[in-house]
Short mmCIF file of C-alpha atoms in Angstrom, two decimals:
data_model
loop_
_atom_site.label_atom_id
_atom_site.label_comp_id
_atom_site.label_asym_id
_atom_site.label_seq_id
_atom_site.Cartn_x
_atom_site.Cartn_y
_atom_site.Cartn_z
CA MET A 279 26.03 56.72 2.60
CA VAL A 280 27.06 53.36 1.10
CA TYR A 281 24.56 51.96 -1.41
CA SER A 282 24.03 48.20 -1.49
CA GLY A 283 25.22 47.97 -5.10
CA ALA A 284 28.58 49.46 -4.11
CA VAL A 285 29.40 46.67 -1.65
CA ASP A 286 31.89 44.13 -3.02
CA ARG A 287 31.85 41.75 -0.07
CA ILE A 288 31.04 41.47 3.61
CA ILE A 289 33.80 40.05 5.82
CA GLY A 290 32.98 38.53 9.18
CA ARG A 291 31.20 35.58 10.67
CA PRO A 292 28.44 35.63 11.57
CA PRO A 293 27.53 38.39 9.09
CA PRO A 294 26.24 41.66 10.56
CA THR A 295 22.55 42.23 11.15
CA THR A 296 20.54 45.44 10.76
CA GLY A 297 21.68 48.07 13.25
CA ASP A 298 25.15 46.60 13.80
CA VAL A 299 28.20 48.85 13.73
CA VAL A 300 30.50 47.96 10.81
CA PHE A 301 33.80 49.13 9.34
CA VAL A 302 33.85 50.22 5.68
CA THR A 303 37.04 49.93 3.61
CA ASP A 304 37.98 50.39 -0.02
CA GLY A 305 39.11 47.57 -2.30
CA THR A 306 42.58 47.55 -0.77
CA GLN A 307 41.04 47.39 2.74
CA LYS A 308 42.09 50.96 3.47
CA PRO A 309 39.62 52.31 6.07
CA ILE A 310 36.92 54.68 4.83
CA GLY A 311 34.98 54.94 8.07
CA TRP A 312 32.38 53.20 10.18
CA GLY A 313 28.62 53.22 10.22
CA LEU A 314 25.40 51.32 10.81
CA TYR A 315 24.55 48.33 8.65
CA ASN A 316 21.18 47.47 7.14
CA SER A 317 20.70 44.08 5.49
CA VAL A 318 17.60 45.05 3.44
CA SER A 319 17.82 48.76 2.66
CA MET A 320 19.28 50.27 -0.51
CA PHE A 321 21.39 52.24 1.99
CA CYS A 322 23.55 49.32 3.07
CA VAL A 323 25.61 51.44 5.47
CA ARG A 324 24.80 54.88 6.82
CA LEU A 325 28.28 56.21 7.49
CA MET A 326 28.56 57.86 10.90
CA GLN A 327 32.22 58.79 10.98
CA LEU A 328 34.77 58.96 8.20
CA GLU A 329 38.36 57.92 8.83
CA GLU A 330 39.63 61.52 8.90
CA ASP A 331 36.84 62.47 11.35
CA ALA A 332 37.81 59.55 13.58
CA ARG A 333 41.42 60.75 13.67
CA ARG A 334 40.27 64.18 14.79
CA ASP A 335 37.81 62.84 17.41
CA SER A 336 38.72 59.39 18.65
CA SER A 337 36.26 59.57 21.58
CA SER A 338 33.32 58.68 19.31
CA ILE A 339 34.88 55.79 17.39
CA LEU A 340 32.39 52.87 17.27
CA ASN A 341 30.45 54.52 20.11
CA MET A 342 26.97 55.50 18.88
CA GLU A 343 25.87 56.91 22.23
CA LYS A 344 28.85 59.28 22.35
CA LEU A 345 28.51 60.12 18.65
CA LEU A 346 24.81 60.99 19.07
CA GLU A 347 25.61 63.26 21.99
CA THR A 348 28.37 65.04 20.04
CA ARG A 349 26.33 65.47 16.85
CA ILE A 350 23.20 66.74 18.62
CA ASP A 351 25.28 69.14 20.71
CA ASP A 352 26.92 70.36 17.48
CA ALA A 353 23.47 70.86 15.94
CA ILE A 354 22.32 72.88 18.95
CA ASP A 355 25.46 75.05 18.77
CA LEU A 356 24.95 75.66 15.05
CA ARG A 357 21.36 76.83 15.54
CA ARG A 358 22.46 79.13 18.36
CA ARG A 359 25.13 80.53 16.02
CA ILE A 360 22.49 81.47 13.42
CA GLY A 361 20.19 82.96 16.06
CA LEU A 362 17.71 80.16 16.73
CA PRO A 363 15.62 80.20 18.78
CA SER A 364 15.13 83.94 19.24
CA GLY A 365 12.64 86.42 20.63
CA VAL A 366 10.78 86.42 17.30
CA THR A 367 11.21 82.78 16.19
CA ASN A 368 10.81 79.56 18.18
CA ALA A 369 9.99 77.19 15.30
CA TYR A 370 13.04 75.73 13.58
CA ARG A 371 14.85 72.56 12.48
CA LEU A 372 17.31 71.32 15.09
CA VAL A 373 18.64 68.24 13.24
CA ASN A 374 18.52 67.93 9.46
CA SER A 375 19.45 64.32 8.70
CA GLU A 376 22.56 64.13 6.48
CA GLY A 377 23.11 67.87 6.85
CA ASP A 378 23.88 67.33 10.53
CA ARG A 379 25.58 63.97 9.84
CA LEU A 380 22.74 61.95 11.37
CA SER A 381 21.23 60.33 8.28
CA GLY A 382 17.59 59.40 8.77
CA LEU A 383 16.97 61.65 11.79
CA ILE A 384 15.05 64.93 11.72
CA ILE A 385 14.19 66.99 14.78
CA ASP A 386 11.95 70.05 14.51
CA VAL A 387 11.37 72.35 17.48
CA PHE A 388 8.05 74.15 17.96
CA GLY A 389 8.26 76.26 21.10
CA ASP A 390 8.70 73.76 23.94
CA PHE A 391 7.78 70.79 21.74
CA ALA A 392 10.23 68.67 19.76
CA VAL A 393 8.98 66.46 16.93
CA ILE A 394 11.44 63.66 16.18
CA ALA A 395 10.98 62.17 12.71
CA SER A 396 12.48 58.74 12.09
CA SER A 397 13.17 57.32 8.62
CA ALA A 398 15.98 54.85 9.34
CA ALA A 399 16.22 51.56 11.22
CA TRP A 400 19.12 52.84 13.34
CA VAL A 401 17.02 55.77 14.55
CA GLU A 402 14.37 53.36 15.82
CA LYS A 403 17.05 51.26 17.50
CA TYR A 404 18.50 54.26 19.34
CA ARG A 405 15.17 55.88 20.11
CA SER A 406 15.63 55.98 23.88
CA GLU A 407 19.12 57.50 23.61
CA ILE A 408 17.83 60.20 21.23
CA GLU A 409 14.90 61.00 23.52
CA ILE A 410 17.20 61.42 26.51
CA LEU A 411 19.48 63.80 24.60
CA VAL A 412 16.60 65.93 23.33
CA ARG A 413 15.00 66.11 26.77
CA ARG A 414 18.22 67.70 28.06
CA ILE A 415 17.56 70.83 25.97
CA SER A 416 16.34 73.44 28.43
CA GLU A 417 13.44 74.80 26.39
CA ILE A 418 12.02 71.36 25.44
CA ASN A 419 9.22 70.07 27.69
CA HIS A 420 7.40 67.70 25.33
CA LEU A 421 8.43 65.17 22.69
CA LYS A 422 6.56 63.55 19.83
CA TRP A 423 8.09 60.59 18.04
CA ARG A 424 6.95 60.50 14.43
CA PRO A 425 8.11 57.44 12.48
CA TYR A 426 7.71 57.50 8.70
CA ALA A 427 6.17 54.05 8.45
CA GLU A 428 6.36 53.61 4.66
CA ILE A 429 10.03 54.59 4.48
CA LEU A 430 10.84 52.41 7.48
CA LYS A 431 9.30 49.41 5.71
CA GLU A 432 12.05 49.80 3.09
CA GLU A 433 14.49 49.73 6.01
CA GLY A 434 13.05 46.41 7.18
CA VAL A 435 11.19 48.01 10.11
CA HIS A 436 7.50 47.17 10.37
CA LEU A 437 5.57 49.16 12.94
CA ASP A 438 2.47 47.54 14.38
CA GLU A 439 1.05 50.84 15.62
CA PRO A 440 2.72 53.64 13.65
CA ASN A 441 0.36 56.26 15.08
CA ALA A 442 0.96 55.40 18.72
CA SER A 443 3.99 57.65 18.91
CA ASP A 444 3.22 60.36 21.47
CA LEU A 445 5.47 60.61 24.47
CA SER A 446 3.18 63.03 26.31
CA ASN A 447 -0.54 63.56 26.60
CA ILE A 448 -0.46 66.77 24.59
CA ASP A 449 -2.75 68.78 22.40
CA GLU A 450 -2.05 67.98 18.75
CA ARG A 451 -1.90 71.71 18.03
CA VAL A 452 0.76 74.02 19.40
CA LYS A 453 1.34 77.75 19.00
CA VAL A 454 4.65 78.92 17.61
CA LEU A 455 6.28 82.19 16.62
CA GLU A 456 8.15 82.77 13.37
CA ASN A 457 9.54 86.17 12.41
CA GLY A 458 7.12 87.79 14.84
CA ILE A 459 4.03 86.04 13.42
CA HIS A 460 2.05 83.49 15.43
CA TYR A 461 0.99 80.15 13.94
CA GLN A 462 -0.97 77.13 15.01
CA VAL A 463 1.02 74.01 14.16
CA LEU A 464 -0.80 70.73 13.60
CA LEU A 465 1.62 68.10 14.89
CA ASP A 466 -0.05 65.40 12.80
CA GLY A 467 -0.05 67.61 9.72
CA GLN A 468 2.21 67.43 6.67
CA LYS A 469 5.90 66.70 7.28
CA THR A 470 6.53 67.32 10.99
CA GLY A 471 3.65 69.83 11.15
CA PHE A 472 5.14 73.02 9.74
CA TYR A 473 7.28 74.04 6.75
CA ALA A 474 10.16 75.70 8.58
CA ASP A 475 12.26 75.40 5.40
CA GLN A 476 10.46 78.40 3.83
CA ARG A 477 10.98 80.73 6.84
CA GLU A 478 13.51 83.03 5.13
CA SER A 479 11.45 83.25 1.94
CA ARG A 480 8.31 84.02 3.94
CA LEU A 481 10.16 86.90 5.60
CA PHE A 482 11.24 88.10 2.16
CA ILE A 483 7.61 88.13 1.01
CA SER A 484 6.80 90.38 3.94
CA SER A 485 9.39 92.85 2.67
CA ILE A 486 7.95 93.12 -0.89
CA SER A 487 4.18 93.04 -0.28
CA LYS A 488 3.39 96.59 0.78
CA GLY A 489 0.50 98.04 -1.22
CA SER A 490 0.12 94.86 -3.29
CA LYS A 491 -2.77 92.62 -4.17
CA VAL A 492 -1.42 89.13 -3.34
CA LEU A 493 -2.47 85.60 -4.31
CA ASP A 494 -1.06 82.62 -2.38
CA VAL A 495 -1.68 79.36 -4.29
CA CYS A 496 -1.33 76.10 -2.32
CA CYS A 497 -1.21 78.21 0.83
CA TYR A 498 -1.53 75.34 3.40
CA THR A 499 -1.98 77.07 6.80
CA GLY A 500 -1.26 80.53 5.42
CA GLY A 501 2.46 81.06 5.97
CA PHE A 502 3.11 83.26 2.93
CA SER A 503 -0.34 84.87 3.17
CA LEU A 504 0.21 86.00 6.75
CA ASN A 505 3.62 87.44 5.89
CA ALA A 506 2.16 89.33 2.94
CA ALA A 507 -0.53 90.83 5.16
CA HIS A 508 2.05 91.60 7.84
CA GLY A 509 4.13 93.39 5.22
CA GLY A 510 1.29 95.72 4.24
CA ALA A 511 -0.49 94.01 1.34
CA ILE A 512 -3.84 95.67 0.66
CA GLU A 513 -5.55 92.36 -0.17
CA VAL A 514 -4.44 88.74 0.28
CA THR A 515 -6.18 85.62 -1.03
CA GLY A 516 -5.02 82.12 -0.09
CA ILE A 517 -6.03 79.02 -2.07
CA ASP A 518 -5.76 75.41 -0.94
CA SER A 519 -7.63 72.13 -1.39
CA SER A 520 -7.36 71.10 2.27
CA SER A 521 -10.27 72.14 4.49
CA SER A 522 -8.37 71.36 7.69
CA ALA A 523 -5.36 73.43 6.62
CA LEU A 524 -7.59 76.37 5.70
CA GLU A 525 -9.35 76.24 9.07
CA ILE A 526 -5.98 76.66 10.76
CA ALA A 527 -5.08 79.45 8.32
CA LYS A 528 -8.23 81.33 9.34
CA GLU A 529 -7.40 80.78 13.00
CA ASN A 530 -3.92 82.16 12.35
CA VAL A 531 -5.45 85.39 11.01
CA LEU A 532 -7.34 85.87 14.28
CA LEU A 533 -4.32 84.78 16.33
CA ASN A 534 -2.36 87.69 14.84
CA ASN A 535 -5.20 90.23 15.15
CA MET A 536 -5.24 90.72 11.38
CA ASP A 537 -8.21 92.15 9.53
CA PRO A 538 -10.18 89.17 8.10
CA ASN A 539 -11.60 91.51 5.45
CA ARG A 540 -8.07 92.02 4.10
CA ILE A 541 -6.96 88.38 4.11
CA SER A 542 -9.22 85.53 3.03
CA PHE A 543 -8.89 81.81 2.25
CA LEU A 544 -10.77 79.70 -0.31
CA LYS A 545 -11.02 75.94 -0.74
CA GLU A 546 -10.23 75.49 -4.43
CA ASP A 547 -8.25 73.28 -6.76
CA ALA A 548 -5.19 75.29 -7.72
CA SER A 549 -5.34 74.65 -11.48
CA GLU A 550 -9.08 75.25 -11.74
CA PHE A 551 -8.91 78.45 -9.73
CA MET A 552 -6.10 79.87 -11.86
CA LYS A 553 -7.80 78.84 -15.13
CA ASN A 554 -11.04 80.52 -14.09
CA ALA A 555 -9.23 83.63 -12.86
CA ALA A 556 -7.37 83.90 -16.17
CA SER A 557 -10.59 83.52 -18.15
CA ARG A 558 -12.11 86.38 -16.12
CA GLY A 559 -9.06 88.55 -16.74
CA GLU A 560 -8.13 88.70 -13.05
CA ALA A 561 -4.53 89.44 -12.12
CA TRP A 562 -2.47 90.04 -8.98
CA ASP A 563 0.59 92.18 -8.24
CA LEU A 564 2.29 89.31 -6.43
CA VAL A 565 1.56 85.59 -6.88
CA ILE A 566 3.06 82.82 -4.74
CA LEU A 567 2.93 79.24 -6.03
CA ASP A 568 4.16 76.55 -3.62
CA PRO A 569 2.67 73.22 -4.76
CA PRO A 570 3.16 69.88 -2.99
CA LYS A 571 5.90 67.50 -4.10
CA LEU A 572 5.13 66.54 -7.71
CA ALA A 573 8.28 64.49 -8.40
CA PRO A 574 8.92 62.15 -5.45
CA CYS A 575 11.56 60.30 -7.49
CA ARG A 576 13.56 60.66 -10.70
CA LYS A 577 11.50 58.16 -12.68
CA VAL A 578 8.45 60.45 -12.62
CA LEU A 579 10.43 63.65 -13.27
CA GLN A 580 9.39 63.95 -16.91
CA ARG A 581 5.68 63.79 -16.05
CA ALA A 582 6.17 66.13 -13.09
CA THR A 583 8.04 68.61 -15.30
CA GLY A 584 4.92 68.92 -17.45
CA MET A 585 2.80 69.53 -14.35
CA TYR A 586 5.18 72.22 -13.07
CA ARG A 587 5.19 73.86 -16.51
CA ASN A 588 1.39 73.92 -16.71
CA LEU A 589 0.91 75.25 -13.17
CA ASN A 590 3.49 77.98 -13.67
CA SER A 591 2.04 78.93 -17.04
CA LEU A 592 -1.31 79.55 -15.33
CA ALA A 593 0.37 81.47 -12.49
CA LEU A 594 2.20 83.69 -14.99
CA ARG A 595 -1.05 84.45 -16.81
CA ILE A 596 -2.63 85.81 -13.63
CA THR A 597 0.40 87.87 -12.58
CA LYS A 598 0.11 91.50 -13.64
CA LYS A 599 2.62 92.66 -16.21
CA GLY A 600 5.45 94.14 -14.20
CA GLY A 601 4.34 92.04 -11.23
CA LEU A 602 6.15 89.31 -9.32
CA LEU A 603 5.78 85.54 -9.14
CA MET A 604 7.45 83.53 -6.39
CA THR A 605 7.35 79.91 -7.48
CA CYS A 606 8.63 76.85 -5.66
CA SER A 607 9.43 73.18 -6.05
CA CYS A 608 9.99 70.94 -3.03
CA SER A 609 10.78 67.96 -5.28
CA GLY A 610 14.39 66.92 -4.78
CA ALA A 611 14.40 65.27 -8.21
CA MET A 612 13.50 68.58 -9.86
CA THR A 613 15.96 70.67 -7.85
CA GLN A 614 18.84 68.24 -8.35
CA SER A 615 18.12 67.94 -12.09
CA GLY A 616 18.94 71.63 -12.51
CA THR A 617 16.00 72.01 -14.92
CA PHE A 618 13.59 74.13 -12.86
CA LEU A 619 14.57 77.43 -14.52
CA ARG A 620 14.29 75.82 -17.95
CA THR A 621 10.83 74.57 -16.97
CA LEU A 622 9.85 78.09 -15.91
CA GLN A 623 11.09 79.48 -19.23
CA GLY A 624 8.88 76.92 -20.98
CA ALA A 625 5.94 78.02 -18.84
CA ALA A 626 6.59 81.64 -19.78
CA SER A 627 6.53 80.76 -23.48
CA MET A 628 3.22 78.93 -23.01
CA ALA A 629 1.76 81.95 -21.21
CA GLY A 630 3.12 84.51 -23.68
CA ARG A 631 5.13 86.21 -20.97
CA LYS A 632 8.76 87.22 -20.47
CA ILE A 633 10.40 86.46 -17.15
CA THR A 634 13.45 87.77 -15.35
CA VAL A 635 14.98 85.94 -12.38
CA LEU A 636 15.34 88.26 -9.36
CA ARG A 637 16.12 85.80 -6.57
CA GLN A 638 16.91 82.12 -6.14
CA ALA A 639 16.78 80.43 -2.75
CA GLY A 640 16.57 77.03 -1.12
CA ALA A 641 15.71 75.83 2.35
CA ALA A 642 16.38 78.08 5.33
CA SER A 643 19.81 78.07 6.98
CA ASP A 644 18.69 75.68 9.73
CA HIS A 645 18.47 73.05 6.97
CA PRO A 646 22.21 72.54 6.27
CA VAL A 647 23.35 70.36 3.37
CA ASP A 648 26.41 68.11 3.32
CA PRO A 649 28.15 68.69 -0.06
CA SER A 650 28.98 64.98 -0.19
CA TYR A 651 25.22 64.26 -0.18
CA PRO A 652 23.75 66.68 -2.77
CA GLU A 653 20.44 64.81 -2.56
CA GLY A 654 19.92 66.86 0.60
CA SER A 655 19.14 69.89 -1.61
CA TYR A 656 15.46 69.56 -2.40
CA LEU A 657 13.81 73.00 -2.28
CA SER A 658 13.85 75.56 -5.11
CA ASN A 659 12.36 79.01 -4.56
CA VAL A 660 12.56 81.45 -7.47
CA LEU A 661 11.30 85.03 -7.64
CA LEU A 662 10.42 86.22 -11.15
CA ARG A 663 9.51 89.56 -12.63
CA VAL A 664 6.79 89.02 -15.19
CA THR A 665 6.33 91.21 -18.28
#
């Protein structure tokens, strides 16, 4: 990624326009690589191939069609290598933007559906080529193109009809399988419709829930709740403020033939519910707290840190002594700041509790991160013992 402020000068007449292929060099005009130019974005050039990569694979030099084919094939091979899809999981991330060296492109697979999320001008320009490549995948029968209109505006792309993105006349809900549990996925829901990034942590919850009373705060469509019930929890309560998400969560209980008397969902504000539970002296053996993104950018990190501290303080108060709290942050600004554990320690002090870190995790392995782009690390998942 080349930021606009890092560009000394642009050589060439006429100057490049958004979507053009350009060479990038250092100050001595030594080649760095080539990429796609954007005249208005803060990301002036999204590098597609570094010089050393080009020497190893000359077939893709300055050829976006060939590069797309190679990178998507590589992404498919990587997912196969880590066992995706499988007999127990058919919901996963196929392309993870910078992590698969296709900055601005995300592809999530839900059974025989692929949701293609676009957040870069070049992705919109090469839409037809991307569609053709995804349609070649044997298990994919349907596509949904999902442009992130607000982000694309910053890329200089203005969509007249951002919602008119379906490529098939399909039901907006699809059924998927993850770790042996069935889910309804709302294709017009949050993100691409499903939080595949928490798959490995959901499976972990299943392994530690037996015999426990479990509370899932900000449960969305019940991912952690269903895994807790599947793992043998004696009672599971899911809390969320979204009626539509909770309706799907309840459908997911029936879809998996689970006992609705053992797993229930309530429409509540997370903070208010936890405050009231604490005032009543209620406590759970295992609490999961997975709030929405509170720090969308660094400039609001300080305010968001206070919100994370307050939420976690409440969660700690309603976790039984000796119990477990799994707490999460999907804010890249928080994760990259390295201050999440310090924030949790502050929350423990507020709650009068002592915490011990048992496990730290990020996004699932189908969400690779390029070390040269650490901003790709956004998810923090921490398991605490509370005393």
